[in-house]
């Protein structure tokens, strides 16, 4: 998989003009009047900067393109303001964001011409200030000078972090490509979740102010007490009605989602298979450095740290005489602390590894994910209370990053299944939403947001640092990778135990795909050598040249690289292809062998056991301009299973009629087989 990503980066690097054009359009889009709110410039520019840091792109042309785009965007916004003046405020959909235009006007009045420079860096006004300058009739020459200089500084500020991140990932990649991939995946998950949350707060909600009023007006027509209470508290004129409405909606989404996950972890459900696949996937990516990073974050979610922060926040709230919020905070944390072990005892779901005793020995839901989500989520609600949207988004971004990283560390270290962490985050979010709904309207309890934020940070640093120092080495031993290898005797495997092995390939999402028609124990190199005599060859490696074959209409089947497929989270260690001469349009058979957790013992020698599939791919050629493989047959004829080429192979048949070939390589497995074979086929 990392090899595929590398080829994607190579493609972009070899097309710098395309990358420059994308950066130009993104930078221009963000500077356009109001429209800039919807353009994910940060995604593009930080990503481009990361590619520069990785050595995939030349920074000079990219920097020029980005600066020109930012300059052009502000110039267009200036022209829009100069051309339409105050009419802008009544034009749809700009009238939905009148509050931002008003903020931009105040910013421009306060800072004058300097606002064009500084406004580019200020969330909430950067997409409107150039237009306001045009509306105010600012001299175009003066505007242009400030526009160009600010675009130059803005480009440095946006691409710089990406360049630093790319350089760091490049350095990490020199140590371990797997570690770089893990950290990159974590950053991507955090980034996507945070961006979705920010767009919801800053962009989506302002689009529906009239819908809010219409709903409340309809509810107010009902005379019952509940309807009247809803109408009073959710009235758009109420300063905190929007927050309460968002909390209620989030609660109505996350709590049912939690119970849906509960229903999906029953034995035999796809999510259970997906959990195992994801666990195996992360297990294959673990490195000593990655373990240390994830142990650091998982330790911050340990009970002693959570308890210390909880007590500090509770004491502070009571000292400030915020009685209702303090009591609500204690109820939320105590209720969650009781709920987690009770639910663990109710479900009795085993952990991936043995860690604790008692109720904590069970897995669902993750206590780390649940408690940290509730604790830091409520802290975010208290700190962000009555702040503007941009500051609220910033506070929740920081908190979400910490909570998601702690949850991610539990899956990486094998302490929990993915569904455990997902359920914990959902339940935790529901509790935070309930707290915000009940205690959000309170306005007569002053708690000191900055002081509370400093207290939470200081407590986390002091107690978290002390706990990490005291328990880090022990935690590394506790979470060290553990082998689940199972040894089968050759005779037992051949007689009956082959039937207990997986019958079908399992995707990362838990779906069962094509049958596994090969069980091979032995040396992969010997298998490949024997199969080669019958026309089975290694497929071409992924490169810019071979990938280009997909956009050509006459590419032979044996010249197309193989699309990746995982089995239970593992990548294949050997991939072979065989051209099908019987197909008029051309096709190929594809053999994949994945490692399993089993070893076969025969004659005092242990051989790794591989599970394999053989599928047929038809090469589609729409309009004669493309070549795309499509799997159209999932098993070969029983007599043509390539595993039969191995001397002593045995044919077996499952109850569903699918044939399986058991074969045993006599040579001792070569340790180099895995790396050599795996490099060519993934």
XYZ file of C-alpha atoms in Angstrom:
682
model
C 0.000 0.000 0.000
C 2.833 2.401 0.809
C 4.281 1.537 -2.577
C 1.033 2.612 -4.270
C 1.089 5.928 -2.418
C 4.670 6.419 -3.478
C 3.686 5.995 -7.115
C 0.856 8.513 -6.730
C 3.354 11.005 -5.347
C 5.731 10.195 -8.184
C 2.997 10.913 -10.721
C 2.328 14.331 -9.181
C 6.037 15.070 -8.938
C 6.526 14.305 -12.632
C 3.687 16.696 -13.529
C 4.672 19.929 -11.706
C 2.580 22.049 -14.082
C -0.552 20.229 -12.961
C 0.383 20.614 -9.288
C 1.058 24.336 -9.826
C -2.301 24.837 -11.530
C -4.119 23.090 -8.683
C -2.380 25.293 -6.102
C -3.180 28.388 -8.188
C -6.885 27.524 -8.335
C -7.049 26.618 -4.645
C -5.313 29.818 -3.520
C -7.491 31.933 -5.808
C -10.631 30.108 -4.667
C -10.031 30.801 -0.992
C -9.583 34.524 -1.667
C -12.841 34.849 -3.618
C -15.586 36.812 -1.904
C -17.486 34.445 0.478
C -16.790 31.520 -1.879
C -13.445 31.116 -0.119
C -15.282 29.640 2.862
C -16.018 26.520 0.824
C -12.587 26.009 -0.751
C -10.357 23.501 1.144
C -7.177 25.482 0.489
C -5.464 24.231 3.620
C -5.832 20.646 2.417
C -4.246 21.446 -0.936
C -1.437 23.750 0.159
C -0.355 21.771 3.211
C -0.442 18.644 1.040
C 1.617 20.375 -1.650
C 4.065 21.596 0.970
C 4.326 18.055 2.302
C 5.217 16.826 -1.183
C 7.900 19.520 -1.347
C 9.272 18.357 1.988
C 9.265 14.776 0.713
C 11.316 15.896 -2.274
C 8.520 15.177 -4.772
C 7.916 18.751 -5.980
C 10.079 21.762 -6.796
C 9.204 24.533 -4.305
C 9.982 27.552 -6.530
C 7.332 27.162 -9.279
C 4.802 25.922 -6.732
C 5.430 29.002 -4.580
C 5.009 31.306 -7.597
C 1.760 29.635 -8.718
C 0.285 29.839 -5.214
C 1.226 33.488 -4.746
C -0.272 34.396 -8.120
C -3.486 32.542 -7.251
C -3.860 34.344 -3.920
C -3.195 37.683 -5.614
C -5.736 37.001 -8.371
C -8.405 35.900 -5.882
C -8.125 39.066 -3.813
C -8.147 41.199 -6.951
C -11.385 39.551 -8.128
C -12.951 40.037 -4.686
C -11.900 43.692 -4.760
C -13.571 44.122 -8.159
C -16.785 42.458 -6.904
C -16.954 44.875 -3.965
C -16.097 47.870 -6.141
C -18.691 46.875 -8.758
C -21.701 45.964 -6.593
C -21.112 48.045 -3.438
C -23.849 47.573 -0.801
C -25.999 45.490 -3.156
C -23.858 42.533 -2.091
C -25.615 42.335 1.262
C -28.941 41.526 -0.378
C -27.674 39.107 -3.041
C -28.254 35.372 -2.569
C -26.427 33.408 -1.215
C -24.222 36.199 0.132
C -27.096 37.430 2.308
C -26.811 34.173 4.306
C -23.403 35.336 5.506
C -24.240 38.949 6.307
C -22.666 38.523 9.728
C -19.309 37.843 8.078
C -19.652 40.894 5.833
C -20.421 42.979 8.914
C -17.376 41.533 10.689
C -15.258 42.391 7.657
C -16.582 45.967 7.628
C -15.743 46.424 11.302
C -12.292 44.936 10.742
C -11.683 47.289 7.786
C -12.918 50.331 9.703
C -10.640 49.495 12.612
C -7.471 48.778 10.618
C -7.973 50.642 7.365
C -5.723 49.657 4.450
C -3.670 47.372 6.724
C -6.706 45.105 7.015
C -6.066 43.806 3.476
C -2.709 42.438 4.652
C -3.668 41.195 8.104
C -7.177 40.133 7.120
C -5.783 37.390 4.878
C -4.618 35.593 8.022
C -7.735 36.163 10.181
C -10.382 33.391 10.098
C -13.891 34.661 9.487
C -12.950 37.841 7.607
C -10.200 36.794 5.188
C -12.695 35.963 2.425
C -14.544 39.287 2.700
C -11.945 41.980 3.480
C -10.784 42.481 -0.163
C -14.403 42.922 -1.212
C -14.983 45.377 1.642
C -11.932 47.330 0.446
C -13.549 47.569 -2.986
C -16.870 48.611 -1.481
C -15.089 51.355 0.489
C -13.363 52.640 -2.660
C -9.786 51.930 -1.568
C -7.225 53.094 -4.118
C -6.496 50.193 -6.489
C -2.739 50.842 -6.685
C -2.404 50.840 -2.915
C -4.605 47.754 -2.709
C -2.462 45.929 -5.288
C 0.783 46.587 -3.395
C -0.696 45.278 -0.152
C -2.353 42.391 -2.012
C 0.899 41.114 -3.529
C 2.937 41.404 -0.324
C 0.257 39.724 1.775
C -0.095 36.917 -0.792
C 3.654 36.322 -0.554
C 3.553 36.066 3.251
C 0.341 33.987 3.181
C 1.911 31.434 0.834
C 4.885 31.005 3.169
C 2.564 30.581 6.159
C 0.471 27.922 4.418
C 3.142 25.906 2.655
C 5.721 26.137 5.434
C 4.024 23.711 7.861
C 3.546 21.205 5.045
C 7.202 21.454 4.037
C 8.247 20.889 7.643
C 5.816 17.947 7.975
C 7.007 16.461 4.691
C 10.640 16.785 5.708
C 9.851 15.119 9.035
C 7.953 12.272 7.354
C 10.793 11.885 4.873
C 13.278 11.593 7.732
C 10.994 9.168 9.542
C 10.573 7.230 6.309
C 14.323 6.763 6.141
C 14.049 5.036 9.509
C 10.815 3.189 8.808
C 8.325 3.534 5.965
C 5.719 1.783 8.114
C 6.038 4.395 10.871
C 5.670 7.210 8.342
C 2.538 5.539 6.986
C 1.005 5.151 10.470
C 1.634 8.782 11.406
C 0.389 9.943 8.031
C -2.809 7.899 8.433
C -3.394 9.342 11.924
C -2.907 12.902 10.679
C -5.283 12.247 7.779
C -8.016 10.879 10.085
C -7.706 13.839 12.444
C -7.621 16.307 9.588
C -10.744 14.947 7.894
C -12.791 14.820 11.101
C -11.695 18.292 12.172
C -12.398 19.790 8.739
C -15.896 18.251 8.668
C -16.598 19.686 12.109
C -15.306 23.129 11.174
C -17.357 23.197 7.963
C -20.464 22.244 9.956
C -19.903 25.067 12.464
C -18.753 27.764 10.068
C -20.439 27.041 6.747
C -23.376 24.645 6.901
C -25.250 26.002 9.929
C -25.457 29.602 8.632
C -27.264 28.337 5.519
C -30.401 27.356 7.455
C -31.373 30.221 9.772
C -34.873 30.416 8.296
C -35.396 26.669 8.721
C -34.617 27.078 12.430
C -37.230 29.814 12.772
C -39.836 27.890 10.762
C -39.497 24.777 12.929
C -39.781 26.740 16.175
C -42.786 28.654 14.821
C -44.521 25.368 14.045
C -43.741 23.965 17.505
C -44.983 27.145 19.204
C -48.471 26.597 17.757
C -48.947 23.564 20.032
C -50.283 24.487 23.491
C -48.760 21.630 25.509
C -45.999 22.408 27.996
C -43.241 20.501 26.191
C -43.852 22.343 22.924
C -43.950 25.695 24.672
C -40.705 24.908 26.531
C -39.034 23.978 23.241
C -40.348 27.129 21.594
C -38.988 29.351 24.395
C -35.545 27.776 24.648
C -34.967 27.199 20.940
C -36.291 30.555 19.772
C -33.769 31.960 17.234
C -33.816 35.194 19.242
C -32.490 33.273 22.246
C -28.696 33.853 22.241
C -27.919 30.207 22.983
C -30.665 28.501 20.990
C -28.345 27.533 18.102
C -25.951 25.792 20.467
C -28.742 23.921 22.189
C -30.213 22.868 18.843
C -26.831 21.607 17.611
C -26.341 19.688 20.873
C -29.771 18.098 20.625
C -29.222 17.030 17.018
C -25.790 15.613 17.824
C -27.265 13.670 20.742
C -30.024 12.266 18.521
C -27.394 11.084 16.036
C -24.631 9.718 18.267
C -26.697 7.753 20.783
C -28.568 5.656 18.166
C -25.256 5.241 16.330
C -23.730 3.845 19.526
C -26.454 1.218 19.884
C -26.137 0.404 16.174
C -22.468 -0.402 16.761
C -23.494 -2.536 19.743
C -25.683 -4.594 17.426
C -22.861 -4.973 14.920
C -20.372 -6.635 17.279
C -22.355 -9.843 17.629
C -20.495 -12.980 16.477
C -20.582 -13.431 12.722
C -21.363 -9.795 11.902
C -19.221 -8.029 9.261
C -17.893 -5.528 11.797
C -16.327 -8.334 13.826
C -14.440 -9.515 10.748
C -13.521 -5.916 9.965
C -12.128 -5.498 13.501
C -9.810 -8.465 13.005
C -8.701 -7.241 9.587
C -7.914 -3.765 10.905
C -6.063 -5.243 13.884
C -3.901 -7.365 11.581
C -3.326 -4.370 9.326
C -1.967 -2.230 12.154
C 0.013 -5.139 13.535
C 1.859 -5.320 10.214
C 2.709 -1.605 10.480
C 4.075 -1.570 14.025
C 7.610 -0.323 14.668
C 9.563 0.343 17.903
C 9.426 4.113 17.363
C 5.726 3.985 16.530
C 5.091 1.937 19.680
C 6.763 4.607 21.826
C 4.701 7.392 20.278
C 1.417 5.524 20.718
C 2.254 4.400 24.262
C 2.890 8.058 25.109
C -0.604 9.060 23.985
C -2.398 6.022 25.364
C -0.817 6.721 28.779
C -2.365 10.197 28.746
C -5.743 8.438 28.716
C -4.990 6.188 31.699
C -7.260 6.360 34.731
C -4.814 8.228 36.972
C -4.477 11.089 34.481
C -8.203 11.253 33.751
C -8.962 11.271 37.485
C -6.467 14.068 38.147
C -7.901 16.299 35.431
C -11.461 15.488 36.524
C -10.773 16.470 40.128
C -8.980 19.660 39.098
C -11.866 20.780 36.892
C -14.515 19.848 39.480
C -12.745 21.700 42.296
C -12.282 24.745 40.092
C -15.967 24.853 39.119
C -17.077 24.640 42.746
C -14.545 27.279 43.838
C -16.000 29.595 41.183
C -19.469 28.711 42.563
C -20.570 27.297 39.227
C -22.711 24.844 41.158
C -24.941 23.555 38.380
C -22.163 23.035 35.881
C -19.939 21.491 38.538
C -22.644 19.040 39.595
C -23.451 18.268 35.960
C -19.765 17.621 35.268
C -19.472 15.243 38.229
C -22.646 13.404 37.186
C -21.403 13.028 33.598
C -17.965 11.725 34.603
C -19.253 9.457 37.387
C -22.023 8.114 35.169
C -19.557 7.357 32.383
C -17.103 5.751 34.813
C -19.869 3.391 35.975
C -21.365 2.818 32.545
C -18.145 1.569 30.911
C -17.421 -1.384 33.245
C -21.118 -2.301 33.501
C -21.412 -2.441 29.725
C -18.188 -4.434 29.507
C -19.649 -7.004 31.904
C -22.904 -7.036 29.940
C -21.274 -7.799 26.581
C -18.308 -9.896 27.772
C -16.363 -9.138 24.614
C -12.752 -10.312 24.779
C -9.870 -7.958 24.073
C -7.378 -8.626 21.294
C -4.766 -9.158 24.048
C -4.974 -9.844 27.769
C -4.324 -6.655 29.737
C -6.367 -6.255 32.899
C -8.464 -8.170 35.386
C -12.115 -7.865 36.364
C -14.496 -5.841 34.217
C -11.590 -4.054 32.532
C -10.472 -7.357 31.068
C -13.353 -7.027 28.610
C -13.164 -4.851 25.567
C -16.402 -3.079 24.624
C -16.488 -0.098 24.805
C -13.009 1.405 25.139
C -12.691 3.105 28.501
C -9.860 5.319 27.274
C -11.894 6.582 24.309
C -15.133 7.021 26.264
C -13.762 8.777 29.341
C -11.376 11.085 27.490
C -14.144 12.033 25.041
C -16.462 12.973 27.926
C -13.793 14.691 30.042
C -12.111 16.791 27.398
C -15.330 17.267 25.433
C -17.051 18.876 28.436
C -13.928 20.963 29.055
C -14.176 22.157 25.447
C -17.850 23.074 25.952
C -17.009 25.079 29.072
C -14.014 26.809 27.514
C -15.740 27.585 24.176
C -18.914 28.843 25.855
C -20.044 32.172 24.311
C -16.970 32.420 22.062
C -17.374 33.257 18.388
C -17.586 30.454 15.840
C -13.944 30.569 14.799
C -12.639 30.346 18.352
C -15.128 27.566 19.118
C -13.889 25.654 16.091
C -10.297 26.123 17.266
C -11.030 24.843 20.782
C -12.889 21.783 19.528
C -10.130 21.135 16.967
C -7.489 20.880 19.687
C -9.664 18.669 21.888
C -10.751 16.412 19.012
C -7.127 15.926 17.981
C -6.142 14.763 21.463
C -9.139 12.447 21.933
C -8.876 10.885 18.456
C -5.150 10.290 18.896
C -5.713 8.513 22.216
C -8.413 6.349 20.624
C -6.187 5.633 17.616
C -3.384 4.524 19.934
C -5.642 1.870 21.503
C -6.246 0.228 18.123
C -2.620 0.541 17.025
C -1.349 -1.087 20.227
C -3.872 -3.921 19.954
C -5.542 -3.001 23.259
C -8.949 -2.625 21.639
C -10.859 -3.456 18.503
C -11.736 -0.572 16.209
C -15.453 -0.900 17.036
C -14.625 -0.558 20.771
C -13.032 2.819 20.155
C -15.745 3.927 17.741
C -18.459 3.056 20.266
C -16.574 4.858 23.024
C -16.233 8.017 20.951
C -19.920 7.916 20.000
C -21.111 7.441 23.581
C -18.685 10.093 24.822
C -19.903 12.560 22.218
C -23.491 11.832 23.218
C -22.694 12.584 26.869
C -20.961 15.830 25.921
C -23.965 16.794 23.781
C -26.335 16.092 26.668
C -24.191 18.228 28.990
C -24.108 21.081 26.465
C -27.872 20.844 25.949
C -28.705 20.961 29.655
C -26.063 23.379 30.904
C -25.381 25.423 27.783
C -28.187 27.952 28.424
C -26.766 28.876 31.837
C -25.440 32.432 31.677
C -25.085 33.492 35.301
C -22.135 31.236 36.199
C -18.850 32.885 35.281
C -16.059 30.330 35.153
C -13.130 32.105 33.493
C -12.480 30.328 30.201
C -8.762 31.151 29.957
C -8.130 30.095 33.539
C -9.965 26.798 33.021
C -8.043 26.102 29.803
C -4.748 26.805 31.580
C -5.755 24.577 34.495
C -6.648 21.641 32.214
C -3.416 22.036 30.266
C -1.262 22.345 33.389
C -2.873 19.344 35.090
C -2.473 17.249 31.960
C 1.193 18.224 31.656
C 2.048 17.728 35.337
C 0.134 14.523 36.118
C 0.417 13.151 32.601
C 4.154 13.799 32.560
C 4.599 12.218 35.979
C 2.559 9.164 35.018
C 4.386 8.718 31.719
C 7.753 8.974 33.484
C 6.726 6.418 36.097
C 5.039 3.851 33.857
C 6.409 4.268 30.332
C 8.834 1.339 30.346
C 6.267 -0.986 31.895
C 3.658 0.155 29.364
C 6.019 -0.619 26.480
C 6.337 -4.177 27.770
C 2.578 -4.441 28.324
C 1.734 -3.355 24.795
C 4.584 -5.064 22.980
C 3.542 -6.986 19.847
C 2.410 -10.516 20.597
C 2.449 -13.455 18.285
C -0.773 -15.429 17.848
C 0.847 -18.104 15.702
C -0.790 -21.521 15.938
C 1.025 -24.717 15.007
C -0.767 -27.536 13.199
C 0.666 -30.947 12.488
C 0.877 -31.830 8.810
C -1.260 -34.937 9.269
C -3.959 -33.132 11.276
C -4.021 -30.308 8.756
C -4.460 -32.665 5.802
C -7.098 -34.801 7.511
C -9.514 -32.274 8.978
C -8.036 -29.039 10.290
C -7.842 -27.483 6.816
C -11.605 -27.000 7.075
C -11.231 -24.714 10.114
C -9.172 -22.210 8.138
C -10.942 -19.222 6.503
C -12.983 -20.265 3.493
C -13.218 -16.804 1.917
C -11.104 -13.668 1.745
C -12.116 -11.000 4.232
C -11.892 -7.339 3.237
C -10.967 -4.537 5.644
C -14.658 -3.640 5.910
C -15.489 -7.202 6.991
C -17.128 -8.319 3.755
C -16.449 -11.884 2.608
C -15.172 -12.022 -0.949
C -13.769 -14.745 -3.252
C -13.071 -18.291 -1.991
C -9.609 -19.181 -0.726
C -8.848 -22.192 -2.899
C -5.193 -22.727 -1.939
C -3.549 -23.688 1.326
C 0.201 -23.841 0.837
C 2.865 -24.522 3.444
C 6.479 -23.949 2.502
C 8.802 -21.696 0.558
C 7.232 -19.032 -1.638
C 10.225 -19.032 -3.935
C 9.787 -22.762 -4.572
C 6.081 -22.213 -5.296
C 6.859 -19.377 -7.733
C 9.593 -21.402 -9.463
C 7.330 -24.416 -9.939
C 4.383 -22.315 -11.155
C 6.616 -20.407 -13.570
C 7.188 -23.588 -15.548
C 3.458 -23.615 -16.335
C 3.295 -19.961 -17.409
C 2.597 -18.236 -14.091
C 4.701 -15.065 -13.957
C 5.249 -12.222 -11.549
C 3.176 -9.164 -12.538
C 4.790 -5.854 -13.495
C 5.609 -3.569 -10.610
C 3.681 -0.365 -10.083
C 5.352 2.582 -11.808
C 4.347 5.626 -13.808
C 4.865 3.636 -17.001
C 2.847 0.567 -16.015
C 0.075 2.677 -14.431
C -0.187 4.510 -17.741
C -1.323 1.216 -19.271
C -4.749 1.721 -17.705
C -5.387 4.731 -19.970
C -4.346 2.947 -23.156
C -6.767 0.798 -25.093
C -4.418 -1.924 -26.286
C -2.441 -2.788 -23.140
C -1.876 -6.568 -22.922
C -3.236 -8.236 -19.766
C 0.231 -9.249 -18.600
C 1.449 -5.629 -18.809
C -1.051 -4.208 -16.308
C -0.056 -4.049 -12.619
C -2.192 -5.818 -10.044
C -4.729 -3.936 -7.945
C -4.164 -4.485 -4.199
C -6.338 -6.860 -2.171
C -5.986 -7.654 1.504
C -6.973 -10.761 3.422
C -7.859 -10.113 7.041
C -5.807 -6.923 6.943
C -2.716 -8.565 5.464
C -1.171 -7.837 2.077
C -0.220 -10.753 -0.220
C 3.312 -12.071 -0.007
C 3.199 -13.547 -3.499
C 1.267 -12.524 -6.611
C 1.427 -14.380 -9.942
C -0.488 -13.897 -13.193
C -1.256 -16.208 -16.113
C -2.494 -14.899 -19.453
C -5.710 -16.563 -20.593
C -5.314 -17.424 -24.287
C -8.939 -18.561 -24.584
C -10.433 -15.113 -24.076
C -11.186 -13.227 -27.285
C -10.702 -9.827 -25.685
C -7.798 -10.981 -23.572
C -7.873 -11.769 -19.886
C -5.719 -13.173 -17.109
C -5.785 -15.344 -14.031
C -4.419 -13.771 -10.854
C -3.049 -15.831 -7.959
C -2.454 -14.273 -4.565
C -0.978 -15.929 -1.474
C -1.482 -14.227 1.894
C 0.274 -15.137 5.153
C -1.860 -16.736 7.847
C -1.315 -17.139 11.563
C -0.715 -20.881 11.164
C 2.427 -22.955 10.800
C 2.612 -26.584 9.681
C 4.900 -29.004 11.495
C 6.264 -31.972 9.570
C 9.445 -33.907 10.191
C 10.518 -31.476 12.923
C 10.392 -28.504 10.495
C 7.918 -25.628 10.787
C 6.646 -24.157 7.547
C 4.485 -20.990 7.309
C 1.010 -21.588 5.934
C -0.339 -19.332 3.193
C -3.921 -18.952 2.031
C -4.542 -18.159 -1.602
C -7.168 -17.216 -4.141
C -7.215 -17.523 -7.915
C -9.537 -15.157 -9.762
C -10.046 -14.388 -13.431
C -9.920 -10.798 -14.635
C -11.506 -9.708 -17.881
C -9.847 -6.618 -19.398
C -12.502 -4.063 -20.289
C -11.657 -1.565 -23.013
C -14.413 1.109 -23.119
C -14.280 3.139 -26.342
C -10.925 1.536 -27.040
C -9.190 4.175 -24.925
C -8.811 2.456 -21.544
C -7.819 -0.918 -20.151
C -9.479 -1.891 -16.883
C -9.421 -5.296 -15.155
C -12.750 -6.631 -13.868
C -13.024 -9.837 -11.889
C -15.570 -12.072 -13.596
C -14.709 -15.528 -12.221
C -13.725 -16.323 -8.658
C -12.416 -19.881 -8.973
C -10.585 -21.789 -11.696
C -11.652 -25.260 -12.819
C -10.628 -27.730 -10.110
C -8.145 -29.430 -12.415
C -6.436 -26.098 -13.263
C -5.701 -24.908 -9.751
C -2.004 -23.897 -9.930
C -1.317 -25.385 -6.489
C -1.724 -28.817 -8.094
C 1.639 -28.218 -9.756
C 3.337 -28.752 -6.397
C 4.297 -32.436 -5.954
C 2.078 -34.242 -3.437
C -0.767 -31.705 -3.616
C -4.167 -32.922 -2.446
C -7.617 -31.840 -3.622
C -10.315 -31.293 -1.004
C -13.912 -30.111 -1.278
C -15.786 -27.960 1.198
C -19.466 -28.578 1.989
C -20.419 -25.680 -0.313
C -18.753 -27.466 -3.233
C -15.710 -25.180 -3.470
C -12.522 -27.114 -4.091
C -9.371 -26.449 -2.072
C -5.866 -27.654 -2.896
C -3.488 -28.450 -0.039
C 0.169 -28.417 -1.020
C 3.380 -28.666 0.944
C 6.790 -27.357 -0.153
C 9.543 -29.656 1.025
C 12.243 -26.994 1.178
C 12.799 -25.036 4.354
C 11.242 -21.588 4.127
C 13.698 -18.882 3.147
C 13.420 -15.797 5.404
C 14.029 -13.644 2.344
C 10.953 -15.040 0.619
C 8.549 -12.711 2.315
C 10.335 -9.468 1.564
C 11.256 -10.473 -1.958
C 7.834 -11.780 -2.896
C 5.876 -9.122 -1.061
C 7.731 -6.287 -2.777
C 6.606 -7.318 -6.237
C 2.956 -8.012 -5.706
C 1.338 -5.357 -3.538
